[in-house]
Tab-separated table of C-alpha atoms in Angstrom:
chain	number	residue	atom	x	y	z
A	1	UNK	CA	0.000	0.000	0.000
A	2	UNK	CA	2.707	2.496	0.945
A	3	UNK	CA	4.897	1.781	-2.051
A	4	UNK	CA	1.930	2.105	-4.443
A	5	UNK	CA	1.167	5.596	-3.137
A	6	UNK	CA	2.096	8.722	-5.079
A	7	UNK	CA	5.160	10.357	-3.580
A	8	UNK	CA	4.518	12.000	-0.197
A	9	UNK	CA	7.229	13.500	1.977
A	10	UNK	CA	5.536	12.001	5.035
A	11	UNK	CA	5.821	8.455	3.727
A	12	UNK	CA	9.478	9.115	2.897
A	13	UNK	CA	9.981	10.465	6.426
A	14	UNK	CA	8.453	7.264	7.794
A	15	UNK	CA	10.768	5.161	5.628
A	16	UNK	CA	7.959	3.325	3.846
A	17	UNK	CA	7.746	5.097	0.465
A	18	UNK	CA	8.841	3.521	-2.795
A	19	UNK	CA	12.502	4.246	-3.478
A	20	UNK	CA	12.005	4.647	-7.235
A	21	UNK	CA	9.177	5.171	-9.711
A	22	UNK	CA	9.829	1.671	-11.016
A	23	UNK	CA	9.176	0.266	-7.542
A	24	UNK	CA	6.027	2.402	-7.256
A	25	UNK	CA	4.632	1.117	-10.563
A	26	UNK	CA	5.433	-2.484	-9.633
A	27	UNK	CA	3.541	-2.034	-6.367
A	28	UNK	CA	0.547	-0.648	-8.286
A	29	UNK	CA	0.478	-3.744	-10.502
A	30	UNK	CA	0.474	-6.003	-7.455
A	31	UNK	CA	-2.202	-3.929	-5.751
A	32	UNK	CA	-4.444	-3.933	-8.834
A	33	UNK	CA	-4.606	-7.742	-8.778
A	34	UNK	CA	-5.403	-7.943	-5.065
A	35	UNK	CA	-8.967	-9.155	-4.257
A	36	UNK	CA	-10.992	-6.698	-2.170
A	37	UNK	CA	-11.741	-9.518	0.271
A	38	UNK	CA	-8.090	-9.507	1.344
A	39	UNK	CA	-8.765	-6.281	3.252
A	40	UNK	CA	-11.402	-8.074	5.316
A	41	UNK	CA	-9.077	-10.947	6.176
A	42	UNK	CA	-5.710	-9.222	6.620
A	43	UNK	CA	-5.882	-6.082	8.750
A	44	UNK	CA	-3.083	-3.557	8.212
A	45	UNK	CA	-3.204	-2.801	11.944
A	46	UNK	CA	-4.090	-5.917	14.009
A	47	UNK	CA	-7.680	-6.216	15.192
A	48	UNK	CA	-6.687	-6.924	18.777
A	49	UNK	CA	-4.392	-3.878	18.950
A	50	UNK	CA	-6.547	-1.068	17.598
A	51	UNK	CA	-10.082	0.198	18.250
A	52	UNK	CA	-10.302	1.776	14.785
A	53	UNK	CA	-9.583	-1.584	13.146
A	54	UNK	CA	-12.263	-3.154	15.315
A	55	UNK	CA	-14.708	-0.396	14.379
A	56	UNK	CA	-14.039	-0.939	10.675
A	57	UNK	CA	-14.398	-4.710	10.726
A	58	UNK	CA	-17.173	-5.021	13.317
A	59	UNK	CA	-19.420	-2.610	11.406
A	60	UNK	CA	-18.653	-3.825	7.913
A	61	UNK	CA	-21.884	-4.266	5.930
A	62	UNK	CA	-21.634	-7.600	4.109
A	63	UNK	CA	-24.869	-7.065	2.185
A	64	UNK	CA	-23.646	-3.720	0.838
A	65	UNK	CA	-20.303	-5.316	-0.044
A	66	UNK	CA	-21.899	-8.172	-2.008
A	67	UNK	CA	-22.112	-6.400	-5.414
A	68	UNK	CA	-18.358	-5.754	-5.416
A	69	UNK	CA	-17.168	-8.737	-3.339
A	70	UNK	CA	-15.759	-10.666	-6.311
A	71	UNK	CA	-13.683	-7.746	-7.577
A	72	UNK	CA	-9.993	-7.045	-7.402
A	73	UNK	CA	-8.817	-3.518	-6.633
A	74	UNK	CA	-8.311	-2.997	-10.372
A	75	UNK	CA	-11.806	-4.283	-11.147
A	76	UNK	CA	-13.185	-1.955	-8.488
A	77	UNK	CA	-11.523	1.015	-10.184
A	78	UNK	CA	-13.092	0.087	-13.499
A	79	UNK	CA	-16.510	-0.309	-11.867
A	80	UNK	CA	-16.274	3.093	-10.188
A	81	UNK	CA	-15.399	4.773	-13.484
A	82	UNK	CA	-18.094	2.977	-15.509
A	83	UNK	CA	-20.885	5.060	-17.048
A	84	UNK	CA	-23.431	2.814	-15.353
A	85	UNK	CA	-22.104	3.526	-11.856
A	86	UNK	CA	-23.820	6.621	-10.508
A	87	UNK	CA	-24.803	8.186	-7.201
A	88	UNK	CA	-27.357	5.502	-6.392
A	89	UNK	CA	-24.892	2.658	-6.955
A	90	UNK	CA	-22.191	4.396	-4.898
A	91	UNK	CA	-24.624	5.009	-2.065
A	92	UNK	CA	-25.662	1.349	-2.067
A	93	UNK	CA	-22.120	0.024	-1.560
A	94	UNK	CA	-20.720	2.774	0.696
A	95	UNK	CA	-21.070	0.864	3.966
A	96	UNK	CA	-19.524	-2.213	2.348
A	97	UNK	CA	-16.317	-0.403	1.404
A	98	UNK	CA	-13.595	-0.356	4.036
A	99	UNK	CA	-11.217	2.625	4.232
A	100	UNK	CA	-8.379	0.386	3.110
A	101	UNK	CA	-10.319	-0.550	-0.039
A	102	UNK	CA	-10.979	3.123	-0.773
A	103	UNK	CA	-7.334	4.035	-0.219
A	104	UNK	CA	-6.129	1.113	-2.330
A	105	UNK	CA	-8.260	1.978	-5.346
A	106	UNK	CA	-7.294	5.651	-5.111
A	107	UNK	CA	-3.645	4.641	-5.515
A	108	UNK	CA	-4.467	3.289	-8.984
A	109	UNK	CA	-6.200	6.470	-10.076
A	110	UNK	CA	-5.093	9.590	-11.886
A	111	UNK	CA	-6.325	12.924	-10.577
A	112	UNK	CA	-9.103	13.013	-13.170
A	113	UNK	CA	-10.336	9.590	-11.998
A	114	UNK	CA	-10.561	10.837	-8.417
A	115	UNK	CA	-12.524	13.863	-9.612
A	116	UNK	CA	-14.906	11.906	-11.820
A	117	UNK	CA	-15.912	9.361	-9.189
A	118	UNK	CA	-16.239	11.905	-6.378
A	119	UNK	CA	-18.421	14.085	-8.607
A	120	UNK	CA	-20.878	11.219	-8.971
A	121	UNK	CA	-21.466	10.938	-5.224
A	122	UNK	CA	-24.109	12.982	-3.391
A	123	UNK	CA	-23.800	12.837	0.405
A	124	UNK	CA	-26.353	15.162	2.010
A	125	UNK	CA	-26.508	16.292	5.641
A	126	UNK	CA	-28.724	18.738	7.533
A	127	UNK	CA	-28.890	20.824	10.698
A	128	UNK	CA	-30.242	24.336	10.026
A	129	UNK	CA	-29.070	24.205	6.418
A	130	UNK	CA	-28.950	21.429	3.846
A	131	UNK	CA	-25.411	20.650	2.722
A	132	UNK	CA	-24.187	18.515	-0.171
A	133	UNK	CA	-26.904	18.885	-2.801
A	134	UNK	CA	-25.831	18.619	-6.418
A	135	UNK	CA	-24.977	22.038	-7.798
A	136	UNK	CA	-24.281	23.411	-4.335
A	137	UNK	CA	-21.093	24.703	-2.706
A	138	UNK	CA	-21.242	25.511	0.990
A	139	UNK	CA	-18.684	27.384	3.063
A	140	UNK	CA	-17.371	27.462	6.586
A	141	UNK	CA	-17.009	31.060	7.728
A	142	UNK	CA	-13.762	31.040	9.742
A	143	UNK	CA	-13.448	34.380	11.608
A	144	UNK	CA	-10.429	33.515	13.743
A	145	UNK	CA	-8.802	36.347	15.678
A	146	UNK	CA	-5.362	36.397	17.377
A	147	UNK	CA	-6.845	37.660	20.670
A	148	UNK	CA	-10.424	36.325	20.407
A	149	UNK	CA	-11.554	39.968	20.253
A	150	UNK	CA	-15.371	40.015	19.890
A	151	UNK	CA	-15.405	43.056	17.622
A	152	UNK	CA	-12.757	41.605	15.312
A	153	UNK	CA	-14.617	38.306	15.137
A	154	UNK	CA	-17.960	40.017	14.527
A	155	UNK	CA	-16.459	42.165	11.767
A	156	UNK	CA	-15.091	39.072	10.019
A	157	UNK	CA	-18.442	37.296	10.364
A	158	UNK	CA	-20.366	40.224	8.894
A	159	UNK	CA	-17.851	40.485	6.046
A	160	UNK	CA	-18.348	36.806	5.332
A	161	UNK	CA	-22.134	36.995	5.460
A	162	UNK	CA	-22.126	39.968	3.082
A	163	UNK	CA	-20.130	37.785	0.686
A	164	UNK	CA	-22.608	34.904	0.928
A	165	UNK	CA	-20.325	32.768	3.105
A	166	UNK	CA	-21.257	30.739	6.193
A	167	UNK	CA	-23.931	28.245	5.187
A	168	UNK	CA	-21.905	25.183	6.263
A	169	UNK	CA	-20.936	26.575	9.675
A	170	UNK	CA	-19.606	29.675	11.368
A	171	UNK	CA	-16.681	28.046	13.126
A	172	UNK	CA	-14.074	29.715	15.316
A	173	UNK	CA	-10.712	28.286	16.390
A	174	UNK	CA	-10.303	29.941	19.794
A	175	UNK	CA	-6.952	31.208	21.017
A	176	UNK	CA	-7.792	30.306	24.609
A	177	UNK	CA	-8.802	26.652	24.565
A	178	UNK	CA	-10.838	26.604	27.759
A	179	UNK	CA	-14.500	26.329	28.661
A	180	UNK	CA	-15.055	29.978	29.594
A	181	UNK	CA	-13.478	31.361	26.407
A	182	UNK	CA	-15.368	28.899	24.203
A	183	UNK	CA	-18.661	29.669	25.949
A	184	UNK	CA	-18.217	33.423	25.449
A	185	UNK	CA	-17.674	32.965	21.738
A	186	UNK	CA	-20.634	30.594	21.455
A	187	UNK	CA	-22.922	33.159	23.036
A	188	UNK	CA	-21.619	35.817	20.631
A	189	UNK	CA	-22.412	33.602	17.640
A	190	UNK	CA	-25.808	32.570	18.937
A	191	UNK	CA	-26.777	36.166	19.672
A	192	UNK	CA	-25.950	37.168	16.097
A	193	UNK	CA	-27.826	34.183	14.705
A	194	UNK	CA	-30.987	34.882	16.646
A	195	UNK	CA	-30.904	38.650	16.121
A	196	UNK	CA	-30.860	38.318	12.346
A	197	UNK	CA	-32.757	34.999	12.154
A	198	UNK	CA	-29.907	33.408	10.258
A	199	UNK	CA	-30.314	29.770	9.167
A	200	UNK	CA	-26.765	28.841	10.135
A	201	UNK	CA	-25.048	26.608	12.644
A	202	UNK	CA	-22.161	27.686	14.840
A	203	UNK	CA	-19.227	25.824	16.328
A	204	UNK	CA	-16.250	26.583	18.541
A	205	UNK	CA	-13.396	24.283	17.580
A	206	UNK	CA	-12.349	23.526	21.123
A	207	UNK	CA	-11.624	20.100	22.582
A	208	UNK	CA	-14.667	17.878	22.762
A	209	UNK	CA	-14.534	17.686	26.561
A	210	UNK	CA	-14.851	21.491	26.741
A	211	UNK	CA	-17.904	21.370	24.494
A	212	UNK	CA	-19.434	18.647	26.638
A	213	UNK	CA	-18.998	20.795	29.730
A	214	UNK	CA	-20.621	23.738	27.957
A	215	UNK	CA	-23.570	21.510	27.073
A	216	UNK	CA	-23.844	20.494	30.719
A	217	UNK	CA	-24.063	24.213	31.538
A	218	UNK	CA	-26.905	24.578	28.990
A	219	UNK	CA	-24.745	26.612	26.621
A	220	UNK	CA	-25.928	27.181	23.003
A	221	UNK	CA	-24.007	24.320	21.351
A	222	UNK	CA	-25.025	23.515	17.779
A	223	UNK	CA	-22.198	21.286	16.553
A	224	UNK	CA	-19.628	19.264	18.482
A	225	UNK	CA	-16.163	19.515	16.969
A	226	UNK	CA	-13.186	17.194	17.255
A	227	UNK	CA	-10.023	16.396	15.326
A	228	UNK	CA	-9.815	12.659	14.701
A	229	UNK	CA	-7.270	10.229	13.261
A	230	UNK	CA	-7.045	6.731	11.807
A	231	UNK	CA	-5.425	4.798	14.663
A	232	UNK	CA	-6.271	4.294	18.309
A	233	UNK	CA	-2.868	5.587	19.364
A	234	UNK	CA	-3.274	8.792	17.340
A	235	UNK	CA	-6.722	9.370	18.808
A	236	UNK	CA	-5.229	8.837	22.245
A	237	UNK	CA	-2.851	11.701	21.475
A	238	UNK	CA	-5.927	13.868	20.795
A	239	UNK	CA	-7.374	12.852	24.148
A	240	UNK	CA	-10.386	11.043	22.709
A	241	UNK	CA	-11.941	7.603	22.525
A	242	UNK	CA	-14.757	6.263	20.370
A	243	UNK	CA	-16.982	6.050	23.452
A	244	UNK	CA	-16.320	9.712	24.221
A	245	UNK	CA	-17.373	10.694	20.692
A	246	UNK	CA	-20.606	8.743	21.110
A	247	UNK	CA	-21.322	10.355	24.468
A	248	UNK	CA	-20.840	13.829	22.985
A	249	UNK	CA	-23.080	13.038	20.018
A	250	UNK	CA	-25.888	11.872	22.291
A	251	UNK	CA	-25.577	15.005	24.425
A	252	UNK	CA	-25.788	17.248	21.356
A	253	UNK	CA	-28.777	15.352	19.960
A	254	UNK	CA	-30.583	15.802	23.262
A	255	UNK	CA	-30.427	19.597	22.812
A	256	UNK	CA	-32.608	19.329	19.684
A	257	UNK	CA	-31.305	22.582	18.197
A	258	UNK	CA	-31.475	21.554	14.537
A	259	UNK	CA	-34.392	22.729	12.410
A	260	UNK	CA	-34.062	20.734	9.165
A	261	UNK	CA	-31.945	17.829	10.444
A	262	UNK	CA	-29.982	16.345	13.314
A	263	UNK	CA	-26.413	15.860	12.092
A	264	UNK	CA	-24.581	17.357	15.067
A	265	UNK	CA	-20.893	16.434	14.690
A	266	UNK	CA	-18.045	18.219	12.916
A	267	UNK	CA	-14.737	16.422	12.342
A	268	UNK	CA	-11.411	17.566	10.930
A	269	UNK	CA	-8.613	15.320	9.703
A	270	UNK	CA	-5.374	15.558	7.757
A	271	UNK	CA	-2.746	13.338	6.200
A	272	UNK	CA	0.251	12.996	8.493
A	273	UNK	CA	-1.531	13.386	11.829
A	274	UNK	CA	-0.839	9.805	12.917
A	275	UNK	CA	2.805	9.973	11.828
A	276	UNK	CA	3.294	13.268	13.673
A	277	UNK	CA	2.083	11.490	16.835
A	278	UNK	CA	4.360	8.491	16.143
A	279	UNK	CA	1.169	6.447	15.871
A	280	UNK	CA	1.199	5.341	12.227
A	281	UNK	CA	2.021	1.626	12.710
A	282	UNK	CA	4.123	1.637	9.511
A	283	UNK	CA	1.017	2.366	7.401
A	284	UNK	CA	1.080	5.101	4.752
A	285	UNK	CA	-0.462	8.430	5.652
A	286	UNK	CA	-3.200	8.405	3.019
A	287	UNK	CA	-4.534	4.999	4.137
A	288	UNK	CA	-4.553	6.205	7.738
A	289	UNK	CA	-6.439	9.314	6.634
A	290	UNK	CA	-9.095	7.108	5.041
A	291	UNK	CA	-9.342	5.134	8.284
A	292	UNK	CA	-10.168	8.401	10.075
A	293	UNK	CA	-13.198	8.638	7.794
A	294	UNK	CA	-14.458	5.326	9.177
A	295	UNK	CA	-14.357	6.909	12.615
A	296	UNK	CA	-16.242	9.956	11.348
A	297	UNK	CA	-18.873	7.914	9.544
A	298	UNK	CA	-19.892	6.131	12.717
A	299	UNK	CA	-21.226	9.388	14.213
A	300	UNK	CA	-23.210	10.709	11.219
A	301	UNK	CA	-21.502	14.119	11.058
A	302	UNK	CA	-22.844	17.257	9.435
A	303	UNK	CA	-19.347	18.135	8.222
A	304	UNK	CA	-15.992	16.430	7.696
A	305	UNK	CA	-13.008	18.149	6.181
A	306	UNK	CA	-9.393	17.395	5.559
A	307	UNK	CA	-7.152	20.318	6.519
A	308	UNK	CA	-4.993	19.153	3.707
A	309	UNK	CA	-1.821	21.264	3.824
A	310	UNK	CA	-1.941	22.410	7.430
A	311	UNK	CA	0.447	19.920	9.041
A	312	UNK	CA	3.373	21.117	6.936
A	313	UNK	CA	5.932	20.156	4.288
A	314	UNK	CA	7.291	17.300	6.406
A	315	UNK	CA	4.149	15.400	5.330
A	316	UNK	CA	3.102	17.110	2.061
A	317	UNK	CA	6.133	18.870	0.668
A	318	UNK	CA	4.848	21.059	-2.130
A	319	UNK	CA	1.845	22.211	-4.116
A	320	UNK	CA	1.785	19.056	-6.231
A	321	UNK	CA	1.622	16.786	-3.178
A	322	UNK	CA	-1.000	18.970	-1.497
A	323	UNK	CA	-3.196	18.938	-4.607
A	324	UNK	CA	-2.944	15.171	-4.912
A	325	UNK	CA	-3.683	14.639	-1.228
A	326	UNK	CA	-6.717	16.919	-1.349
A	327	UNK	CA	-8.205	14.983	-4.258
A	328	UNK	CA	-7.422	11.640	-2.597
A	329	UNK	CA	-8.992	12.657	0.698
A	330	UNK	CA	-12.098	14.049	-0.941
A	331	UNK	CA	-12.497	10.941	-3.092
A	332	UNK	CA	-12.116	8.516	-0.191
A	333	UNK	CA	-14.459	10.488	2.045
A	334	UNK	CA	-17.158	10.724	-0.621
A	335	UNK	CA	-16.767	7.031	-1.470
A	336	UNK	CA	-17.338	6.133	2.186
A	337	UNK	CA	-20.519	8.213	2.265
A	338	UNK	CA	-19.261	11.288	4.110
A	339	UNK	CA	-20.225	14.961	3.636
A	340	UNK	CA	-16.705	15.812	2.587
A	341	UNK	CA	-15.148	19.253	2.553
A	342	UNK	CA	-11.598	20.521	2.318
A	343	UNK	CA	-9.569	23.289	3.863
A	344	UNK	CA	-7.564	24.137	0.744
A	345	UNK	CA	-4.474	25.373	2.535
A	346	UNK	CA	-0.720	25.441	3.033
A	347	UNK	CA	1.762	26.605	5.629
A	348	UNK	CA	4.128	29.461	4.870
A	349	UNK	CA	7.203	27.220	4.857
A	350	UNK	CA	5.795	24.760	2.280
A	351	UNK	CA	6.827	24.847	-1.373
A	352	UNK	CA	3.373	26.051	-2.402
A	353	UNK	CA	1.574	29.287	-3.179
A	354	UNK	CA	-1.938	30.618	-3.715
A	355	UNK	CA	-1.948	29.576	-7.374
A	356	UNK	CA	-1.574	25.972	-6.204
A	357	UNK	CA	-4.563	26.548	-3.940
A	358	UNK	CA	-6.545	28.038	-6.834
A	359	UNK	CA	-5.841	24.872	-8.793
A	360	UNK	CA	-6.910	22.541	-5.986
A	361	UNK	CA	-9.962	24.682	-5.237
A	362	UNK	CA	-11.111	24.489	-8.848
A	363	UNK	CA	-10.466	20.748	-9.100
A	364	UNK	CA	-12.414	20.112	-5.895
A	365	UNK	CA	-15.269	22.232	-7.195
A	366	UNK	CA	-15.403	20.029	-10.286
A	367	UNK	CA	-15.321	16.989	-7.984
A	368	UNK	CA	-18.395	18.184	-6.086
A	369	UNK	CA	-16.800	19.128	-2.773
A	370	UNK	CA	-19.472	19.781	-0.132
A	371	UNK	CA	-17.813	22.807	1.419
A	372	UNK	CA	-14.637	24.875	1.628
A	373	UNK	CA	-13.286	27.490	4.046
A	374	UNK	CA	-13.899	31.224	3.982
A	375	UNK	CA	-11.098	33.075	5.783
A	376	UNK	CA	-10.736	36.872	5.646
A	377	UNK	CA	-8.158	37.565	2.950
A	378	UNK	CA	-7.348	33.817	2.813
A	379	UNK	CA	-4.826	34.496	5.604
A	380	UNK	CA	-5.633	33.031	8.998
A	381	UNK	CA	-3.917	35.511	11.294
A	382	UNK	CA	-4.492	33.325	14.349
A	383	UNK	CA	-3.400	29.902	13.082
A	384	UNK	CA	-0.764	31.420	10.754
A	385	UNK	CA	-1.518	29.513	7.584
A	386	UNK	CA	-2.964	30.287	4.153
A	387	UNK	CA	-6.415	29.072	3.173
A	388	UNK	CA	-9.249	30.252	0.895
A	389	UNK	CA	-11.054	33.573	1.127
A	390	UNK	CA	-14.637	34.753	0.834
A	391	UNK	CA	-14.099	35.808	-2.769
A	392	UNK	CA	-12.593	32.392	-3.590
A	393	UNK	CA	-15.971	30.831	-2.819
A	394	UNK	CA	-17.701	33.432	-4.987
A	395	UNK	CA	-15.232	32.713	-7.809
A	396	UNK	CA	-15.967	28.986	-7.705
A	397	UNK	CA	-19.723	29.474	-7.550
A	398	UNK	CA	-19.595	31.790	-10.574
A	399	UNK	CA	-17.323	29.596	-12.684
A	400	UNK	CA	-19.168	26.342	-12.014
A	401	UNK	CA	-22.691	27.713	-11.635
A	402	UNK	CA	-23.011	26.652	-7.994
A	403	UNK	CA	-25.267	27.986	-5.262
A	404	UNK	CA	-25.195	28.019	-1.481
A	405	UNK	CA	-27.560	26.033	0.766
A	406	UNK	CA	-31.197	26.745	-0.128
A	407	UNK	CA	-32.153	27.899	3.371
A	408	UNK	CA	-29.204	30.296	3.443
A	409	UNK	CA	-29.896	31.620	-0.047
A	410	UNK	CA	-33.465	32.432	0.928
A	411	UNK	CA	-32.122	34.375	3.909
A	412	UNK	CA	-29.665	36.290	1.717
A	413	UNK	CA	-32.541	37.309	-0.547
A	414	UNK	CA	-34.676	38.313	2.440
A	415	UNK	CA	-31.840	40.535	3.694
A	416	UNK	CA	-31.333	42.067	0.259
A	417	UNK	CA	-27.846	40.600	-0.041
A	418	UNK	CA	-28.467	38.671	-3.272
A	419	UNK	CA	-30.885	38.927	-6.183
A	420	UNK	CA	-33.405	36.403	-7.479
A	421	UNK	CA	-30.638	34.615	-9.403
A	422	UNK	CA	-28.578	34.186	-6.248
A	423	UNK	CA	-25.998	36.798	-7.303
A	424	UNK	CA	-24.535	38.992	-4.567
A	425	UNK	CA	-25.846	42.550	-4.468
A	426	UNK	CA	-22.711	44.501	-3.655
A	427	UNK	CA	-24.354	47.905	-3.298
A	428	UNK	CA	-26.262	46.647	-0.265
A	429	UNK	CA	-23.155	46.307	1.871
A	430	UNK	CA	-24.322	49.343	3.916
A	431	UNK	CA	-26.714	47.035	5.708
A	432	UNK	CA	-28.221	47.648	9.160
A	433	UNK	CA	-26.280	44.563	10.262
A	434	UNK	CA	-23.175	46.742	10.449
A	435	UNK	CA	-24.731	48.533	13.409
A	436	UNK	CA	-24.016	45.384	15.368
A	437	UNK	CA	-20.336	46.321	15.428
A	438	UNK	CA	-21.140	49.580	17.158
A	439	UNK	CA	-23.091	47.738	19.843
A	440	UNK	CA	-20.147	45.440	20.516
A	441	UNK	CA	-17.862	48.472	20.686
A	442	UNK	CA	-20.081	49.967	23.362
């Protein structure tokens, strides 16, 4: 599996990458002839050693697997690319595909193959908005601030809303990762939502135990966030267990805050997270990323996204590797039935630039990505990395003829922020919503 993977600096760092292109191609030939059933009988990480392996195998759907059970990995690729295989067929087999099968078949695919198959899938989730419909591109409004200043955060939120961004979630990474700081920001978001009757969901990307404590205090929690990984040891490094994730989901469901659905979890992942925790068990980083999607799937999340270039060049060295990883992650997530998004991003010390991000953004749009990030100026001044901006989302919607979530679009029209065709009305930026900033100042 590792040697069949496209070149990744993380796999080279782990000492498991192919040494030459000839070795990589030979590994692909071997992998193509491997029956899919091998992945059910030979676990890459032993069943008795890893809760994620047990989750994958214990919840494998044999009936869903039946239509593809006689295939090799190469046959599976051909089936996925066939004209006759559409959204309905992909949905029918999703719970029968293990993450290792998804990762294996992706290693035999060109970028265009990953795009084509992912574009066929339609994985829809709902809370206050409906996310993942065909012809739709949703956005996470990410108003991070280096001091958690309420006015700075509110200004970024209003800027995003005026640009038609925020229908996936308004999600803040707090500087102070404690219960009190997270609760203050949650109340700020919920006050804005209620004041302007916005059909949005909010989330503070704090540790799951903080969110659980806020729920115990009756705080206004919409979504429960957590970073997750593809091995038990890596999840241990995040301070989580599968039972803890289930407990948090049940607590959030009990609040009954959704209006059009009850998907209450938000997960983030990224290639290299297990290796960075020395918890990769000699498995390649892309396969471990796919295993994280098995964890996510168990809890029926509203949103899942790979923060693809965030971990750094030690794991994805340059723009080419980041682009490939983003397409792989999106493909595997969609294949496994997840509402897959991507933080199209890079760190400042990677061999990448914003043109690389434009390329990945456009390719993911063609692949039917559920949502992307909206960061003021594409520059996250708190986390110190480069992502996508509000106008990047508008660019992609214009080029590909995409719209935002229907509930959110109706609200934009009601507020006079877009016209009947869903186009932003720029002259209406002098909206009464801006008065909210003055109130915060006072």
